[in-house]
Amino acid sequence: MEWISKSNIMIVGLGLMGGSYARALKRLGYRVSAIDSRAEAIRYALDRGIIDRGFTEPDAAALGDSDAVIFALYPGVFKAWIAQYQHLFKSGALLTDVTGVKSCLVYAIQAMLRPDVEYIAAHPMAGREVYGVENSDERIFLDANYIVVPTARNTPEAIEWCKSLGQVLGFARVVVLSPEEHDEMIGFLSQLTHCIAIALMTCNDSRHLAEYTGNSFRDLTRIARINEDMWSELFLLNKEPLLRHMDAFIGELQALRHCLTDDDAEGLRARMRLSTQRRAAFDEPEE
Amino acid sequence: MEWISKSNIMIVGLGLMGGSYARALKRLGYRVSAIDSRAEAIRYALDRGIIDRGFTEPDAAALGDSDAVIFALYPGVFKAWIAQYQHLFKSGALLTDVTGVKSCLVYAIQAMLRPDVEYIAAHPMAGREVYGVENSDERIFLDANYIVVPTARNTPEAIEWCKSLGQVLGFARVVVLSPEEHDEMIGFLSQLTHCIAIALMTCNDSRHLAEYTGNSFRDLTRIARINEDMWSELFLLNKEPLLRHMDAFIGELQALRHCLTDDDAEGLRARMRLSTQRRAAFDEPEE
């Protein structure tokens, strides 16, 4: 397997996700290096054997012998990093990432990239509500999806390598989507749901109700604890799909509202029947 | 304790909630009777020793020797039942219920009730997404709140009895609220969240996305599987608080939407910081 030969791996950005990648890859026997501007992150990972080598800034020698480079940075920082440091990559290196938005990044990075390295985009749909390599944990991959997001510029070999990466990391499913399919899906399943959780917490100072909450309110707002720097960037970079999904959702809430003001019990029941039927279909794969 | 002396208990409506009450009370040594128009529900409960006596219609002798009557019916049916059969209650009987809306019911029932019986309203905030005595399970009470909802017409003795009932049933917390406080709280924590879950399932035919869903989408839509007859009635009976909460929530979503269209990253971050701070306060009681 091609993947096996990419034995020197560099992780750029050693936070929760980069750290979880490092733990999994180190355990699998790869030589893992990392770059992170936070010296404590590097020290923490070196002290615990999560990485073999660590750097607080891009290191020419270390990048020059890395067969694969995994970017676990915020989207804007990722793009700027490539522009500034891509001359340091080893010829033939494969690059991938963990970024949660794709169309706005993948085409731009592939267009600016040296022709002798290849960037194959990926989105590991895993995470926690805590941050930093100190909270990294490769078990977050176990019941999660890993999305490989190729474009027409990618080679079959790079796509296969990236799929193998998702598999060896332990993801439950490895799926291939186009950047546009990815962004449409993520705008609905992840970004709209985070908008809802935020709005539910900000629409009412409900803290005095904490003692009455059952599981439904807690379930709907768990993701309202959010990293505002990362998520505001992700929302703005995926603005068009997200606005489309928000408008469709607000439209449905308005329709429910009209049923209420019109005393339209049958209208309410019809929407509840549809939601019940659709949600039941969602339960099948997990039950 | 006054509660102990109410040893003959009648449950009217032997579904999931009535059946769960019956199981708990029978285990505690009370004599438990039940009325349900569904003959299979009565037969099921008798066969398994969940009740001592069962009837498919109001029985004068059984109601005449019941010290306490617990109504586990839909709101409209509950009110009609009282109007039609209240002459059958034993003098001095205490009545209570499990209904999820209060202002629209409690005052009307207390106003029409015989002066020699007393109705003390309650809302056990427990449930499952399945129905019927066949799915009843007293464990649903264990981590749930039991709300006692008195009015000025209630006696201290009845309020104490109802609180004791919540305790012996095994609820984690027993709380007292006015009908208006109850309806405002339930409109927000339960009804608005169900509206959100319904709208999230109906705004997009997302069934093809089932394979990509992570926990956040599943958590937000779990309650989209809903009993349309019961919930449409509950929504319409609590229309005013629910509409107020829906409007506040839609307003917050519109505000997020404007931040997106205006590229207002700081506006997004400010809302995320507020939601994070408020949700953290919610986590404290459970962590």
Coordinates of C-alpha atoms in Angstrom, one line a residue, chain A residues 100-285:
Chain A
G100 CA -14.3 21.9 7.8
V101 CA -15.0 23.9 4.7
K102 CA -13.7 23.0 1.3
S103 CA -14.7 24.9 -1.9
C104 CA -13.3 28.2 -0.7
L105 CA -9.9 26.5 0.1
V106 CA -9.2 23.5 -2.1
Y107 CA -9.3 25.2 -5.5
A108 CA -7.2 28.2 -4.3
I109 CA -4.6 26.1 -2.7
Q110 CA -4.3 23.6 -5.6
A111 CA -4.0 26.6 -8.0
M112 CA -1.1 28.1 -6.1
L113 CA 0.7 24.9 -5.2
R114 CA 4.1 23.8 -6.7
P115 CA 3.5 21.2 -9.4
D116 CA 5.7 18.6 -7.8
V117 CA 3.6 18.2 -4.6
E118 CA -0.1 17.3 -4.4
Y119 CA -2.8 18.5 -2.0
I120 CA -5.7 16.1 -1.4
A121 CA -8.3 17.6 0.8
A122 CA -10.0 15.7 3.7
H123 CA -12.4 16.5 6.5
P124 CA -12.4 14.2 9.5
M125 CA -15.9 14.8 11.0
A126 CA -14.7 14.3 14.6
G127 CA -14.1 16.7 17.4
R128 CA -14.7 17.5 21.0
E129 CA -16.0 20.6 22.9
V130 CA -12.5 21.1 24.3
Y131 CA -9.3 22.2 22.7
G132 CA -5.5 21.7 22.5
V133 CA -3.2 18.7 22.2
E134 CA -3.7 18.3 26.0
N135 CA -7.2 17.0 25.2
S136 CA -6.3 15.1 22.1
D137 CA -7.7 11.5 21.9
E138 CA -7.7 9.2 18.9
R139 CA -10.9 7.5 20.1
I140 CA -12.8 10.5 18.7
F141 CA -12.3 8.9 15.3
L142 CA -13.9 5.6 16.1
D143 CA -17.5 6.4 15.3
A144 CA -16.9 9.2 12.9
N145 CA -16.9 9.8 9.2
Y146 CA -13.8 10.7 7.2
I147 CA -14.6 12.6 4.0
V148 CA -12.0 12.7 1.2
V149 CA -12.7 15.7 -1.0
P150 CA -10.8 15.4 -4.4
T151 CA -10.9 17.7 -7.4
A152 CA -10.1 17.0 -11.0
R153 CA -6.5 17.9 -10.3
N154 CA -6.0 15.0 -7.9
T155 CA -4.4 11.8 -9.0
P156 CA -6.0 8.4 -8.2
E157 CA -2.9 7.5 -6.1
A158 CA -3.4 10.6 -3.9
I159 CA -7.1 9.8 -3.5
E160 CA -6.3 6.2 -2.5
W161 CA -3.6 7.4 -0.1
C162 CA -6.0 9.8 1.6
K163 CA -8.7 7.1 1.9
S164 CA -6.1 4.7 3.5
L165 CA -5.1 7.5 5.9
G166 CA -8.8 7.7 7.1
Q167 CA -8.8 3.9 7.5
V168 CA -5.6 3.6 9.4
L169 CA -6.7 6.4 11.7
G170 CA -9.6 4.3 12.7
F171 CA -12.6 6.2 11.2
A172 CA -15.8 4.2 11.1
R173 CA -16.5 5.3 7.5
V174 CA -14.4 6.8 4.7
V175 CA -16.5 8.6 2.0
V176 CA -15.6 10.6 -1.1
L177 CA -17.5 13.8 -1.9
S178 CA -16.8 16.8 -4.3
P179 CA -16.0 20.1 -2.5
E180 CA -19.5 21.4 -3.4
E181 CA -21.2 18.3 -2.1
H182 CA -19.2 18.5 1.0
D183 CA -20.0 22.1 1.7
E184 CA -23.7 21.7 1.1
M185 CA -23.8 18.7 3.4
I186 CA -21.7 20.3 6.2
G187 CA -23.7 23.6 5.9
F188 CA -26.9 21.6 6.8
L189 CA -25.7 18.9 9.2
S190 CA -23.1 20.8 11.1
Q191 CA -23.3 24.6 10.6
L192 CA -27.1 25.0 10.6
T193 CA -27.3 22.9 13.8
H194 CA -24.6 25.0 15.5
C195 CA -26.6 28.2 14.5
I196 CA -29.7 26.7 16.0
A197 CA -27.9 25.8 19.2
I198 CA -26.4 29.3 19.5
A199 CA -29.8 31.0 18.8
L200 CA -31.5 28.8 21.4
M201 CA -29.1 29.9 24.0
T202 CA -29.1 33.6 23.1
C203 CA -32.8 34.1 22.5
N204 CA -33.7 33.9 26.2
D205 CA -31.7 34.3 29.3
S206 CA -32.7 30.8 30.4
R207 CA -30.1 30.1 33.0
H208 CA -32.7 30.2 35.8
L209 CA -34.4 27.3 34.0
A210 CA -31.4 25.0 34.3
E211 CA -33.0 22.9 37.0
Y212 CA -36.0 22.1 34.8
T213 CA -34.2 21.0 31.6
G214 CA -34.7 17.5 30.4
N215 CA -32.6 15.8 27.8
S216 CA -34.2 17.5 24.8
F217 CA -33.0 21.0 25.7
R218 CA -29.6 19.7 26.8
D219 CA -29.3 17.7 23.6
L220 CA -30.2 20.7 21.4
T221 CA -27.7 23.1 23.1
R222 CA -24.7 20.8 23.8
I223 CA -23.0 22.3 20.7
A224 CA -23.7 25.9 21.8
R225 CA -20.3 25.8 23.6
I226 CA -18.3 26.8 20.6
N227 CA -14.9 28.0 19.7
E228 CA -15.9 31.4 18.3
D229 CA -12.7 32.1 16.3
M230 CA -12.8 28.8 14.4
W231 CA -16.6 28.7 13.9
S232 CA -17.1 32.3 12.8
E233 CA -14.4 31.7 10.2
L234 CA -16.0 28.4 9.0
F235 CA -19.5 30.0 8.8
L236 CA -18.3 33.0 6.8
L237 CA -16.3 30.8 4.4
N238 CA -19.4 28.7 3.7
K239 CA -21.8 31.6 3.7
E240 CA -23.9 30.7 0.7
P241 CA -24.9 27.1 1.5
L242 CA -25.4 28.1 5.2
L243 CA -27.7 31.0 4.3
R244 CA -29.7 28.8 2.0
H245 CA -30.2 26.2 4.8
M246 CA -31.0 28.9 7.4
D247 CA -33.7 30.4 5.1
A248 CA -35.3 27.0 4.5
F249 CA -35.3 26.3 8.3
I250 CA -36.7 29.7 9.2
G251 CA -39.3 29.2 6.5
E252 CA -40.4 25.9 8.2
L253 CA -40.6 27.5 11.6
Q254 CA -42.7 30.3 10.1
A255 CA -45.0 27.7 8.6
L256 CA -45.4 26.0 12.1
R257 CA -46.0 29.5 13.5
H258 CA -48.8 30.1 11.0
C259 CA -50.4 26.7 11.9
L260 CA -50.5 27.9 15.5
T261 CA -51.9 31.3 14.9
D262 CA -54.6 29.8 12.5
D263 CA -55.5 27.0 15.0
D264 CA -54.6 24.6 12.2
A265 CA -54.2 21.3 14.1
E266 CA -54.2 19.2 10.9
G267 CA -51.3 21.4 9.5
L268 CA -49.3 20.8 12.7
R269 CA -50.0 17.1 12.6
A270 CA -49.0 16.8 8.9
R271 CA -45.6 18.4 9.7
M272 CA -45.1 16.2 12.8
R273 CA -45.9 13.1 10.7
L274 CA -43.3 14.1 8.1
S275 CA -40.7 14.8 10.7
T276 CA -41.4 11.5 12.4
Q277 CA -41.2 9.6 9.2
R278 CA -37.9 11.2 8.1
R279 CA -36.3 10.9 11.5
A280 CA -37.2 7.2 11.7
A281 CA -35.2 6.7 8.5
F282 CA -32.2 8.3 10.2
D283 CA -32.4 5.9 13.1
E284 CA -32.1 2.8 10.9
P285 CA -28.4 2.9 10.3

